[in-house]
Coordinates of C-alpha atoms and ligand atoms in Angstrom, one line a residue:
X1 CA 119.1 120.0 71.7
X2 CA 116.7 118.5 74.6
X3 CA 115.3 120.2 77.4
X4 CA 117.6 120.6 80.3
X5 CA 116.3 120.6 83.6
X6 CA 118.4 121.0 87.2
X7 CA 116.0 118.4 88.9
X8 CA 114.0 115.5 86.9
X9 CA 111.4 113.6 89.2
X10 CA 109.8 110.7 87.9
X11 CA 106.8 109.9 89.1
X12 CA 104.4 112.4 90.8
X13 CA 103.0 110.6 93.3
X14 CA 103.6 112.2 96.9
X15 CA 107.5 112.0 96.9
X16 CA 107.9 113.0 93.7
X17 CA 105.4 116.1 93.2
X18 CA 105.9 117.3 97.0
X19 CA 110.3 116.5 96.2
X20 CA 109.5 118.7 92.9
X21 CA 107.7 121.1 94.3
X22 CA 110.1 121.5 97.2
X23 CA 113.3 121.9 95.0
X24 CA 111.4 124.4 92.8
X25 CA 111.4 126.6 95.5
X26 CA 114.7 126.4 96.1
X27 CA 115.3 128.0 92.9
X28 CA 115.8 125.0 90.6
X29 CA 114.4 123.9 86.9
X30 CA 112.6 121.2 87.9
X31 CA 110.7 118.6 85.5
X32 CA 108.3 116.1 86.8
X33 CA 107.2 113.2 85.0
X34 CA 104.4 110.9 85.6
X35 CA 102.2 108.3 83.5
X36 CA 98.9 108.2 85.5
X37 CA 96.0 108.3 83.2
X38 CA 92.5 109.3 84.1
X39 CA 89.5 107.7 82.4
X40 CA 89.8 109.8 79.7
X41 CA 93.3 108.9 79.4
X42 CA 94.7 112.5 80.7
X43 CA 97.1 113.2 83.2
X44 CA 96.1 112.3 87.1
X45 CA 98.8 113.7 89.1
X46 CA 99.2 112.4 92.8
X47 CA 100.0 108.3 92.2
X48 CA 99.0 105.7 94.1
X49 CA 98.2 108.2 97.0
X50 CA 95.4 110.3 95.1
X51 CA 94.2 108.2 93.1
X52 CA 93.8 104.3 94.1
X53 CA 95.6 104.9 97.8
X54 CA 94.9 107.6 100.4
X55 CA 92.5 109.5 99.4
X56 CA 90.2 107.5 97.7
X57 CA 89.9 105.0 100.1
X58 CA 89.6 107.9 102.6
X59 CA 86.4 109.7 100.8
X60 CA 84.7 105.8 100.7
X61 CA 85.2 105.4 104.8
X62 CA 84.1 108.9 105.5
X63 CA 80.5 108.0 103.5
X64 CA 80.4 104.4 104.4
X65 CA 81.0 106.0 108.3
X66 CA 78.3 108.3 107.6
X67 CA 75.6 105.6 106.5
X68 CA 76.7 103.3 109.2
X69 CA 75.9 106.1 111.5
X70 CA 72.8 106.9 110.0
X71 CA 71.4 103.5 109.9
X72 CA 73.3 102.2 113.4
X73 CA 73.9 105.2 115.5
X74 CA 71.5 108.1 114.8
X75 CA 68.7 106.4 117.6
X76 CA 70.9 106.7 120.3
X77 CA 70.9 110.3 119.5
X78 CA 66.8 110.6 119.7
X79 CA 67.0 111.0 115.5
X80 CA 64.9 108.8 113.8
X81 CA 65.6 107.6 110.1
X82 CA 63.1 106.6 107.8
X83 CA 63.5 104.9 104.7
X84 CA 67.4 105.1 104.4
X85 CA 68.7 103.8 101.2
X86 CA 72.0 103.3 100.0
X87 CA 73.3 104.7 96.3
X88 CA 76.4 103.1 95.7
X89 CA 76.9 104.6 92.1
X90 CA 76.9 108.5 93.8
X91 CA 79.2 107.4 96.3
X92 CA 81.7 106.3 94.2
X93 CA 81.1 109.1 92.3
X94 CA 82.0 111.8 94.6
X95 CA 85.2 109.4 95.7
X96 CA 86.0 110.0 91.8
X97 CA 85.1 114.2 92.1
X98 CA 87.5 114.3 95.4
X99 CA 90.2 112.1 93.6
X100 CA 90.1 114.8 90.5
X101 CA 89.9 117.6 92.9
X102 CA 93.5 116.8 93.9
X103 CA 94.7 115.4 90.7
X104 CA 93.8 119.0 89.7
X105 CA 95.4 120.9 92.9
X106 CA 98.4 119.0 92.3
X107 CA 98.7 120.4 88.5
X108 CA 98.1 124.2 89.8
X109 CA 101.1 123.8 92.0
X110 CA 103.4 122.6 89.3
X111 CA 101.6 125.8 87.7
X112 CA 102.3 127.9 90.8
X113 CA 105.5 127.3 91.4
X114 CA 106.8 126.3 87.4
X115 CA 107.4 123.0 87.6
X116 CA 107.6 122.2 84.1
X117 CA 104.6 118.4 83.6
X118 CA 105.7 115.9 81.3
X119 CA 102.8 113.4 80.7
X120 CA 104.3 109.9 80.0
X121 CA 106.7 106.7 81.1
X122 CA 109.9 107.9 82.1
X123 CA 112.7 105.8 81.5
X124 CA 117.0 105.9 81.7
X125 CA 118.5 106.5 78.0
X126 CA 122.3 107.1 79.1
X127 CA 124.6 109.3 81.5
X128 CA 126.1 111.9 79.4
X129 CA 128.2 115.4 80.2
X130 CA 127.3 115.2 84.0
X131 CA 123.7 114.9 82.9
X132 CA 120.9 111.9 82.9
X133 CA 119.2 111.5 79.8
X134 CA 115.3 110.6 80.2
X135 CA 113.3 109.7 77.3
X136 CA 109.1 110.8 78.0
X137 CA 107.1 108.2 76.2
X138 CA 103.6 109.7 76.4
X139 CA 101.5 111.2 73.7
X140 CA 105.0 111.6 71.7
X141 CA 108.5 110.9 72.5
X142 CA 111.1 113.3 73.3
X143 CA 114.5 113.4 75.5
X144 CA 115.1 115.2 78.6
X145 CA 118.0 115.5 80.3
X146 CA 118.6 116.3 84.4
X147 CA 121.9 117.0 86.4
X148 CA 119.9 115.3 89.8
X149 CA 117.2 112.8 89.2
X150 CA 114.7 111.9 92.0
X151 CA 113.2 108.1 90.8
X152 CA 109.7 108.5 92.9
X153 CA 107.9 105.3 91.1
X154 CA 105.9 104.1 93.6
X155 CA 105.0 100.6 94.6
X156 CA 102.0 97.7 92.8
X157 CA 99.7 95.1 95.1
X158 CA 101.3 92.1 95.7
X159 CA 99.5 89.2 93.9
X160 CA 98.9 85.9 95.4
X161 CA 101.7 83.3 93.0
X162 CA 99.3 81.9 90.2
X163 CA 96.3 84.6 91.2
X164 CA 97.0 87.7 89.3
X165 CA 94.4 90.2 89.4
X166 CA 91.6 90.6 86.9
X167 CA 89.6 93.6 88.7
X168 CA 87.1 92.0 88.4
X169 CA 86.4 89.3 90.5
X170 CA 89.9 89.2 92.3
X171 CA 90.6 92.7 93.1
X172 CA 93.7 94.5 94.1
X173 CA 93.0 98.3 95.8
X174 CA 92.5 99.7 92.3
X175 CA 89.6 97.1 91.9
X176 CA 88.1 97.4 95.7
X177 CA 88.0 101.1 95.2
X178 CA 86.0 101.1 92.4
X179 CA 83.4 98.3 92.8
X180 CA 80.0 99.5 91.3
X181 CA 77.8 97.1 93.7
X182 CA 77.9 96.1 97.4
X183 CA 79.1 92.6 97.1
X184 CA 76.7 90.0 99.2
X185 CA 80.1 88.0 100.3
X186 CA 83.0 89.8 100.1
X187 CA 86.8 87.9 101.1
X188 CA 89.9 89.6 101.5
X189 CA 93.7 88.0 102.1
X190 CA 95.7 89.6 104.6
X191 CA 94.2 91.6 107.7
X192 CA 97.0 94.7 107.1
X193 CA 95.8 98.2 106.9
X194 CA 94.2 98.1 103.2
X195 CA 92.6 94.5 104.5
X196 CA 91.0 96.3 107.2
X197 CA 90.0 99.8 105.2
X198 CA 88.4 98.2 102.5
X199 CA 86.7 95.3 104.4
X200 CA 85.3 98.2 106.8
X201 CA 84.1 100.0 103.9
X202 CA 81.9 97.1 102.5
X203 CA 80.9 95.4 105.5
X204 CA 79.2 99.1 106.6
X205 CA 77.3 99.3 103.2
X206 CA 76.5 95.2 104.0
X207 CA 78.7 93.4 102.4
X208 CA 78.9 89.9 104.7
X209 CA 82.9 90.2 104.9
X210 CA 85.4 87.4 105.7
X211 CA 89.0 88.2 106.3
X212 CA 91.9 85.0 105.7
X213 CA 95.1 86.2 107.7
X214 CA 98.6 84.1 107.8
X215 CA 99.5 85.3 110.8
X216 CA 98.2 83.7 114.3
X217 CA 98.5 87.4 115.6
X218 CA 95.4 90.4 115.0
X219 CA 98.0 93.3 113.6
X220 CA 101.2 91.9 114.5
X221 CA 103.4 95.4 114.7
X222 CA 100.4 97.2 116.5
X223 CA 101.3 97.1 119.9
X224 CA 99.5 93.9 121.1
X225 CA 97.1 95.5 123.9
X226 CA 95.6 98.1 120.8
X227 CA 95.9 95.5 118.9
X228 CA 93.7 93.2 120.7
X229 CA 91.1 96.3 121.7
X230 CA 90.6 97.0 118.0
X231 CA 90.6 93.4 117.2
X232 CA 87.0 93.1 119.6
X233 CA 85.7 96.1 118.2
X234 CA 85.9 94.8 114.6
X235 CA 84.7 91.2 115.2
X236 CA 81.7 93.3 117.4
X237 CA 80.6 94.8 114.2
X238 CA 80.2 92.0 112.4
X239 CA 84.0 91.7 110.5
X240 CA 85.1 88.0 110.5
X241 CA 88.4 87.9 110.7
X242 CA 90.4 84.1 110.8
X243 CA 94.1 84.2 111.9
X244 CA 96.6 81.6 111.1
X245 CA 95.1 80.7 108.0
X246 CA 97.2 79.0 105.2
X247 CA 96.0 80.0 101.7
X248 CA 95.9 77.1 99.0
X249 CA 94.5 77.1 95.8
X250 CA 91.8 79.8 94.3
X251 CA 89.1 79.3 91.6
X252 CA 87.9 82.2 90.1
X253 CA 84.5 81.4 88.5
X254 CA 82.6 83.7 86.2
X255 CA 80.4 85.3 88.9
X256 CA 82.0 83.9 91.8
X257 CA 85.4 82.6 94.1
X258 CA 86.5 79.9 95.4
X259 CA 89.5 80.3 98.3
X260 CA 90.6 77.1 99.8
X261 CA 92.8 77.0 102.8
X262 CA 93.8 75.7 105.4
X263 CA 92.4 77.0 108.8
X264 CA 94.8 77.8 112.8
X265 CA 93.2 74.7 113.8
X266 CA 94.9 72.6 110.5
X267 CA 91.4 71.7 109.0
X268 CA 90.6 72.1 105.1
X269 CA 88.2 74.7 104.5
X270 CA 86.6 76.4 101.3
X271 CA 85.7 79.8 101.3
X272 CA 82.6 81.3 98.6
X273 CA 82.6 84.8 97.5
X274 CA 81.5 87.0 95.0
X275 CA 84.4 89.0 95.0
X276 CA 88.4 88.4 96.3
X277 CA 90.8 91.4 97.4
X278 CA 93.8 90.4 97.9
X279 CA 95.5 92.7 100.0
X280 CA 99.2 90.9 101.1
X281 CA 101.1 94.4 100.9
X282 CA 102.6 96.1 98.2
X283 CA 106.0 95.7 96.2
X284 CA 108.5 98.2 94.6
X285 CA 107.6 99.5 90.6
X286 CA 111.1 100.3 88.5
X287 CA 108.7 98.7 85.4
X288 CA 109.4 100.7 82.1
X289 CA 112.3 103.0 84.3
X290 CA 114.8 101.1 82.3
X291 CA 117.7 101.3 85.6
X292 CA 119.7 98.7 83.5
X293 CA 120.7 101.1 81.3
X294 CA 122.7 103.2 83.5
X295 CA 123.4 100.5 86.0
X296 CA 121.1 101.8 89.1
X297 CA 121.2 99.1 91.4
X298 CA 117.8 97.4 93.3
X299 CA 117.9 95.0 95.8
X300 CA 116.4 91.4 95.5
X301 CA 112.6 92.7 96.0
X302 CA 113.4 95.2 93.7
X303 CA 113.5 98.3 95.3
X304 CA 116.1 100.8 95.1
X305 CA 119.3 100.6 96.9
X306 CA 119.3 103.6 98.7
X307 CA 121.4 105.1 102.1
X308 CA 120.1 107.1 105.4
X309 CA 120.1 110.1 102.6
X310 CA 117.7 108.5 99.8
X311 CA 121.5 108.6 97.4
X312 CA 121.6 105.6 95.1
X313 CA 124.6 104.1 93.9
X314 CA 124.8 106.6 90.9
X315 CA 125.8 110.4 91.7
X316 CA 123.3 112.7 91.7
X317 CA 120.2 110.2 91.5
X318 CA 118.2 110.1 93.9
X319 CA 115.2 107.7 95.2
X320 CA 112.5 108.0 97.6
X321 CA 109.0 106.8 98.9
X322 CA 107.6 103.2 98.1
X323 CA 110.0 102.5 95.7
X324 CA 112.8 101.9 98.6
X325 CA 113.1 100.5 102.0
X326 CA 110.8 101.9 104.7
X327 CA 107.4 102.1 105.4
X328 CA 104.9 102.5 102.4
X329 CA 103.3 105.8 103.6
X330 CA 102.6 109.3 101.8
X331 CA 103.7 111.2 104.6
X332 CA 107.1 109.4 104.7
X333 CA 107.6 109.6 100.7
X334 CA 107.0 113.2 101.1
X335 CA 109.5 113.8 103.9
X336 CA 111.7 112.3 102.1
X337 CA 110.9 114.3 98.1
X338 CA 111.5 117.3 100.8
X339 CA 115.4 116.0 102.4
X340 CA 116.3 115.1 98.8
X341 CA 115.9 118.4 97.3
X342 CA 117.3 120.1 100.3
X343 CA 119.9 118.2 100.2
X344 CA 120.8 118.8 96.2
X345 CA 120.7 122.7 97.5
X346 CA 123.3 122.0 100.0
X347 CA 120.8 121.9 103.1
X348 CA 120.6 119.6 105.8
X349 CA 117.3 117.7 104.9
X350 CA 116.7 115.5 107.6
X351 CA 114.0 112.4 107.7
X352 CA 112.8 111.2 111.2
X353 CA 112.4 107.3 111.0
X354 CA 112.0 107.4 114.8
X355 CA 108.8 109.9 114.4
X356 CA 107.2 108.3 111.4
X357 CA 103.3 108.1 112.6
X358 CA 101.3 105.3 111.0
X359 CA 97.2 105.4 110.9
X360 CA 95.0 102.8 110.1
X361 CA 91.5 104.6 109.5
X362 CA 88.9 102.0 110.5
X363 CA 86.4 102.7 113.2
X364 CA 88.0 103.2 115.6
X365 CA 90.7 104.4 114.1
X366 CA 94.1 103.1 115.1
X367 CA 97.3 105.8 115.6
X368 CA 100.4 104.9 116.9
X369 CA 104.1 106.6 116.7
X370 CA 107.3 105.5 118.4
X371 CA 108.2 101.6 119.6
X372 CA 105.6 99.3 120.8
X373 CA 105.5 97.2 124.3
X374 CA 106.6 94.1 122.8
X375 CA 109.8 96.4 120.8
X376 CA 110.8 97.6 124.4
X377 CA 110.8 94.1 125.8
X378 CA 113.0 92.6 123.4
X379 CA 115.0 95.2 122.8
X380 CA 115.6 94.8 127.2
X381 CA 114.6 98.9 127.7
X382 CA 113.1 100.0 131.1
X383 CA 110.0 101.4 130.2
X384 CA 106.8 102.8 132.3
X385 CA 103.4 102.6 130.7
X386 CA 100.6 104.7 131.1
X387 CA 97.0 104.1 129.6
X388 CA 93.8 106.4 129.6
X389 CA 90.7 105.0 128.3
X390 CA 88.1 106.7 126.1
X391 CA 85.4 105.4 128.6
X392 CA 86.7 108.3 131.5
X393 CA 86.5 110.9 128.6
X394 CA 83.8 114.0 128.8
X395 CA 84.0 114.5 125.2
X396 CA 84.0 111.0 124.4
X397 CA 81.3 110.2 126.1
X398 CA 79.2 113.1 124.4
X399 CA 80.3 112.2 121.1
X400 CA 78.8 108.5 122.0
X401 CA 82.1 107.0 120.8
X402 CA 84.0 105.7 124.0
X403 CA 86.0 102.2 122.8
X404 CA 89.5 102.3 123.0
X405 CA 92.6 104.2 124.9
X406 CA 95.2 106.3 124.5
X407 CA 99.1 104.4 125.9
X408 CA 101.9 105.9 126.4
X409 CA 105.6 104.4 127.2
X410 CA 107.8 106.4 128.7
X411 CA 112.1 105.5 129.1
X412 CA 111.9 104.5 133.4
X413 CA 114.8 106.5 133.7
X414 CA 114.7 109.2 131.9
X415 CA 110.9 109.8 131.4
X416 CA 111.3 110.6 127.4
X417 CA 108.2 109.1 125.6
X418 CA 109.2 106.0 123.8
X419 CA 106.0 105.7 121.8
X420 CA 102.4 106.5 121.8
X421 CA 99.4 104.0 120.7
X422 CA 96.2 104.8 120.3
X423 CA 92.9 102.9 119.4
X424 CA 88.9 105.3 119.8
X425 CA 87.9 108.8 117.9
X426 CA 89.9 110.8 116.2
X427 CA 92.9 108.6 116.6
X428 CA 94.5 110.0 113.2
X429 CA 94.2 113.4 114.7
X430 CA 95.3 113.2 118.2
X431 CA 98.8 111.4 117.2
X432 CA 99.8 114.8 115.6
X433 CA 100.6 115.7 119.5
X434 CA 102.3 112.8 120.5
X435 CA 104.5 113.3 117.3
X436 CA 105.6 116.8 118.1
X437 CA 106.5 115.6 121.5
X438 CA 108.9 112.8 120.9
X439 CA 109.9 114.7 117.8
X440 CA 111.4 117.7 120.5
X441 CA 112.3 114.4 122.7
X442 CA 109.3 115.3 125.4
X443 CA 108.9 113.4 128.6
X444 CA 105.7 112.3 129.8
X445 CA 105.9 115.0 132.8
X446 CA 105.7 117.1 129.9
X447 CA 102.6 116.2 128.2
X448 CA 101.1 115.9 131.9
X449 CA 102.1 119.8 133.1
X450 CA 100.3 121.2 129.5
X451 CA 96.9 122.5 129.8
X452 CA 95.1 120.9 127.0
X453 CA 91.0 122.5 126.4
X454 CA 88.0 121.0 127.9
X455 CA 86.2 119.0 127.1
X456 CA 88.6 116.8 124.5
X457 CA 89.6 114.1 123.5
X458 CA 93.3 115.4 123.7
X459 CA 92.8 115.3 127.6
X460 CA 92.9 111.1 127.3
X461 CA 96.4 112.2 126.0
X462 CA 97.6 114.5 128.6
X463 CA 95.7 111.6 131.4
X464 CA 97.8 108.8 129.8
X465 CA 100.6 110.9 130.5
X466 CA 99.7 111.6 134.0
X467 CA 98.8 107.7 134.0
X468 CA 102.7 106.9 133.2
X469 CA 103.4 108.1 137.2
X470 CA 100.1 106.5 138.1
X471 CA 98.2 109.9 138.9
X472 CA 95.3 109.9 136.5
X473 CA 93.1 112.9 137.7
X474 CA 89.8 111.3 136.1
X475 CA 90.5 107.4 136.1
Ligands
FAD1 P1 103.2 106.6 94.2 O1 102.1 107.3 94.9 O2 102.9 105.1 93.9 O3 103.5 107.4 92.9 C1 104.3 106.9 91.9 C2 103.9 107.5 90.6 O4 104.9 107.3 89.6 C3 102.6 107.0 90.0 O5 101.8 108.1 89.5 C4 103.1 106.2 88.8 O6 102.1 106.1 87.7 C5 104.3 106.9 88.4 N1 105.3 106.2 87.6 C6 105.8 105.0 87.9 N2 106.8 104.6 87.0 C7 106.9 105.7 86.2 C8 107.7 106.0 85.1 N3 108.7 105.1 84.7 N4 107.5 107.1 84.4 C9 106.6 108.0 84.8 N5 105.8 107.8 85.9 C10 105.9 106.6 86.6 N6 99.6 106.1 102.9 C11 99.3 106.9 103.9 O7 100.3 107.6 104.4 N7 98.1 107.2 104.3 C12 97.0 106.5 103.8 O8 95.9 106.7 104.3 C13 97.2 105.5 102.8 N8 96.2 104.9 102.3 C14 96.5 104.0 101.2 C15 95.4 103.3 100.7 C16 95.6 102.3 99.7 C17 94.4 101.6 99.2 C18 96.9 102.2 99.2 C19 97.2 101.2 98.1 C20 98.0 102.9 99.7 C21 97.8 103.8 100.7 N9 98.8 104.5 101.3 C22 98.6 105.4 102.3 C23 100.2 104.4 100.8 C24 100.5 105.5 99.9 O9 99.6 105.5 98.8 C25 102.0 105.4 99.3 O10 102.9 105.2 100.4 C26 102.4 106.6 98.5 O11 101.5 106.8 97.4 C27 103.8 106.4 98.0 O12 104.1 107.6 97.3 P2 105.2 107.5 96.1 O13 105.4 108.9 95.6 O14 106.4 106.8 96.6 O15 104.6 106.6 95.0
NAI2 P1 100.1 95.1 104.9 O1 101.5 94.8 104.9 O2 99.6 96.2 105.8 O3 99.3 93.8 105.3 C1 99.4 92.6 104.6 C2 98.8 91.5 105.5 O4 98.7 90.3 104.7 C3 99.8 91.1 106.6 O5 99.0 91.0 107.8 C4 100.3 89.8 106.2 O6 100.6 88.9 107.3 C5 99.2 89.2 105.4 N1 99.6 88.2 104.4 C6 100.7 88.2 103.6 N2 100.7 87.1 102.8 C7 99.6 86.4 103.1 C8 99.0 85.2 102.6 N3 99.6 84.5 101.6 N4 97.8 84.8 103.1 C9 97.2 85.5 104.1 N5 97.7 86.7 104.6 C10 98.9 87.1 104.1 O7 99.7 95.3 103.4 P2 98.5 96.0 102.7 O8 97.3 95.9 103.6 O9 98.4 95.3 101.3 O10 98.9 97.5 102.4 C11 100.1 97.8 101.8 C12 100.7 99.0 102.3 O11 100.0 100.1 101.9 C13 100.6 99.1 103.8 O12 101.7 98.4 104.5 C14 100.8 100.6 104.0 O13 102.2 100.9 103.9 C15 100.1 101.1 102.8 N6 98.7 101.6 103.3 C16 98.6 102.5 104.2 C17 97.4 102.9 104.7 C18 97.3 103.9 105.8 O14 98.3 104.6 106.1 N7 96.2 104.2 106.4 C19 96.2 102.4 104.1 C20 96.4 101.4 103.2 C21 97.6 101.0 102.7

């Protein structure tokens, strides 16, 4: 007789540990399945997210920050360094002890609150007696069956057609996270958010970095005036970044590569590096989940066909995070593991697309939640705009970190915020704010009328709000 469970996830990345943890509380059984392996081939619970994703690439730009700082930034501030020196091998090594830490906090919550860890590929067998039956191919074999099943299996890099990755010399995030050296050229394809991470990471510890974009536009869904102030920033500290590049053919030799393309202004041009990430976004995994076998459907990318509700075509499966449509983000897989379980309990779980905030954590750091400038123009909405910059900021200014702005858009009519964008300090932390506000449909009057404490950078908030009715009280 195999184990029956109420609610199987598979995978335990961030929609499926947080989606398992959240039904356990709601008084299921609850399994959770996941195939990670650490280098000692043991479980590593948290996916993509915790260990080659979020937090990984995180702990890397907080100590690539801090020795930029050190080396750049400490004069300014009357500190002297002497004899700074850089050991890659320890940093990479404390990303590894802050990747395990979570892998490990993860396994104490399935502790906690009883989520019964299987430790292998989980794959469809059949649908039998109003049950899913799961075969766990890990260590040893064995059948589980589930009455709901939430298929949380994540997303792989994209690879270039005819350039897969070997890790080592053309790297996908797995390989850029865990370089042992500071390459002396570095190349990445495609200026998106893990283009722009990673190439910020190396080009602080040196790394001369060149970065090949298709587009003609810096960050295309950024709204174009962040966009463009981020865009300076970067090229200021020394990124090279070429837009409306067309990428041909790529030679990987043994201890360098070759990228030839084509370049905006149509000329041939070869690019030399000693290392390639190719960072061109990311595509849905169902490998080894077997959905054939019970006839789950997935679109043409392969992701899985799901509704507003994360419900597949199959009763009682369910299917959230990067492995369906929507943005690839941790936060929105795990608002999503959350609505799926409340909604097998008979709750209204409820997902936000609207309120969604995105983060790119360069320096500065870019933030932004809601519809852009450009969205409101096509889309033919009268909007007002209202736009604080970090320069006019007390706090900013004694932090020493004054680039960028905080925009808001607010509906001409009605004064509800439409969206907030933000490029300078703290970015990833002062959008928390701006989502609470258009999550409890705020107006800009709103924000503006709010005391917020002095001095902060939250006030370039609440002045871009007072900047919407053009009455700034410090610009
Ligand atoms: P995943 O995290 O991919 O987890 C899926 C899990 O399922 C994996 O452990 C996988 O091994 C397992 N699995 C797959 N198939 C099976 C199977 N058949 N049986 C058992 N187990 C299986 N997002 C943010 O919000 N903020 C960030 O700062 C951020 N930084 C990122 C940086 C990088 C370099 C990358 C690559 C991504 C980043 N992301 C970030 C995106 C984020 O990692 C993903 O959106 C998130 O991990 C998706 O969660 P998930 O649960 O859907 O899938
Ligand atoms: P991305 O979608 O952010 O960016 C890919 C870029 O590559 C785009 O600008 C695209 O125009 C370009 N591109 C595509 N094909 C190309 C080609 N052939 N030649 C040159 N350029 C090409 O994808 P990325 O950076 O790989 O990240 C994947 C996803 O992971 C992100 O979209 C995001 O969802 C998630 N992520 C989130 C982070 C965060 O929240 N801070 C950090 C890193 C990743």
């Amino acid at each position: 007789m195999s184990k029956q469970f109420d609610v199987i996830a598979i995978g335990g990345g961030p929609g499926g540990y947080i989606g398992a943890i959240r039904a356990a509380q709601l008084g299921f059984n609850v399994a959770c399945i996941d195939e990670w392996k650490n280098s000692k081939g043991g479980p590593a619970l948290g996916g993509t997210c915790t260990n080659v994703g979020c937090i990984p690439s995180k702990a890397l730009l907080q100590s690539s920050e801090n020795y930029d700082q050190a080396g750049n930034h400490f004069a300014e501030h009357g500190i002297e360094v002497k004899g700074l020196s850089l050991d890659v091998a320890k940093m990479v090594g404390r990303k590894d002890t802050v990747v395990k830490q979570n892998n490990d906090g993860i396994a104490y919550l399935f502790k906690k609150n009883k989520v019964t860890f299987f430790h292998g590929r989980g794959s469809f067998v059949a649908a039998k007696d109003g049950s899913y039956q799961i075969k766990v191919a890990g260590a040893s074999e064995e059948i589980i069956s589930g009455k709901h099943i939430i298929v949380s299996t994540g997303s792989n890099a994209r690879a270039l057609p005819g350039t897969p990755f070997d890790e080592v010399n053309i790297l996908s995030n797995e390989g850029a996270l865990g370089l042992g050296a500071v390459p002396k050229k570095l190349g990445l394809i495609g200026s998106g958010v893990i283009g722009l991470e990673m190439g910020s990471v190396w080009r602080r510890l040196g790394a001369e970095v060149t970065v090949l974009e298709a587009l003609p536009v810096f960050l295309g869904a950024v709204d174009q005036q962040i966009a463009k102030e981020a865009h300076k920033a970067f090229l200021k500290q020394g990124l090279k970044i070429e837009l409306g590049v067309k990428v041909g053919e790529i030679k990987s030799g043994k201890k360098s590569v070759s990228v030839a393309y084509v370049d905006a202004r149509g000329e041939a041009q070869t690019l030399e590096v000693d290392k390639l990430i190719v960072s061109i976004g990311r595509v849905a995994n169902t490998i080894g989940l077997a959905p054939e076998t019970v006839g789950l459907k997935l679109d043409e990318r392969g992701a899985i066909v799901v509704d507003d509700e994360c419900k597949t075509n199959l009763p009682n499966v369910w299917a959230v995070g990067d492995v369906v449509r929507g943005p690839m983000l941790a936060h929105k897989a795990e608002e999503e593991g959350v609505a799926v379980a409340e909604r097998i309990a008979g709750q209204h779980g409820h997902v936000n697309f609207n309120t969604i905030p995105w983060v790119i954590y360069t320096n500065p750091e870019i933030a932004w939640v809601g519809q852009t400038e450009e969205q409101l123009k096509t889309a033919g909405r009268a909007y007002k705009a209202g736009v604080f910059p970090f320069m006019a900021n007390g706090r900013a200014r004694a932090m020493g970190d004054m680039t960028g702005m905080v925009k808001m858009l607010a509906d001409a009519a009605t004064d509800e915020i439409l969206g907030v964008h933000i490029v300078g300090p703290l970015a990833s932390e002062l959008i928390a704010e701006c989502v609470v506000a258009m999550a409890f449909h705020a107006s800009s009057e709103d924000i503006g009328r709010i005391c917020h404490a002095h001095p902060s950078l939250s006030e370039s908030t609440k002045e871009a709000a007072l900047a919407v009715e053009k009455r700034s009280l410090n610009f």
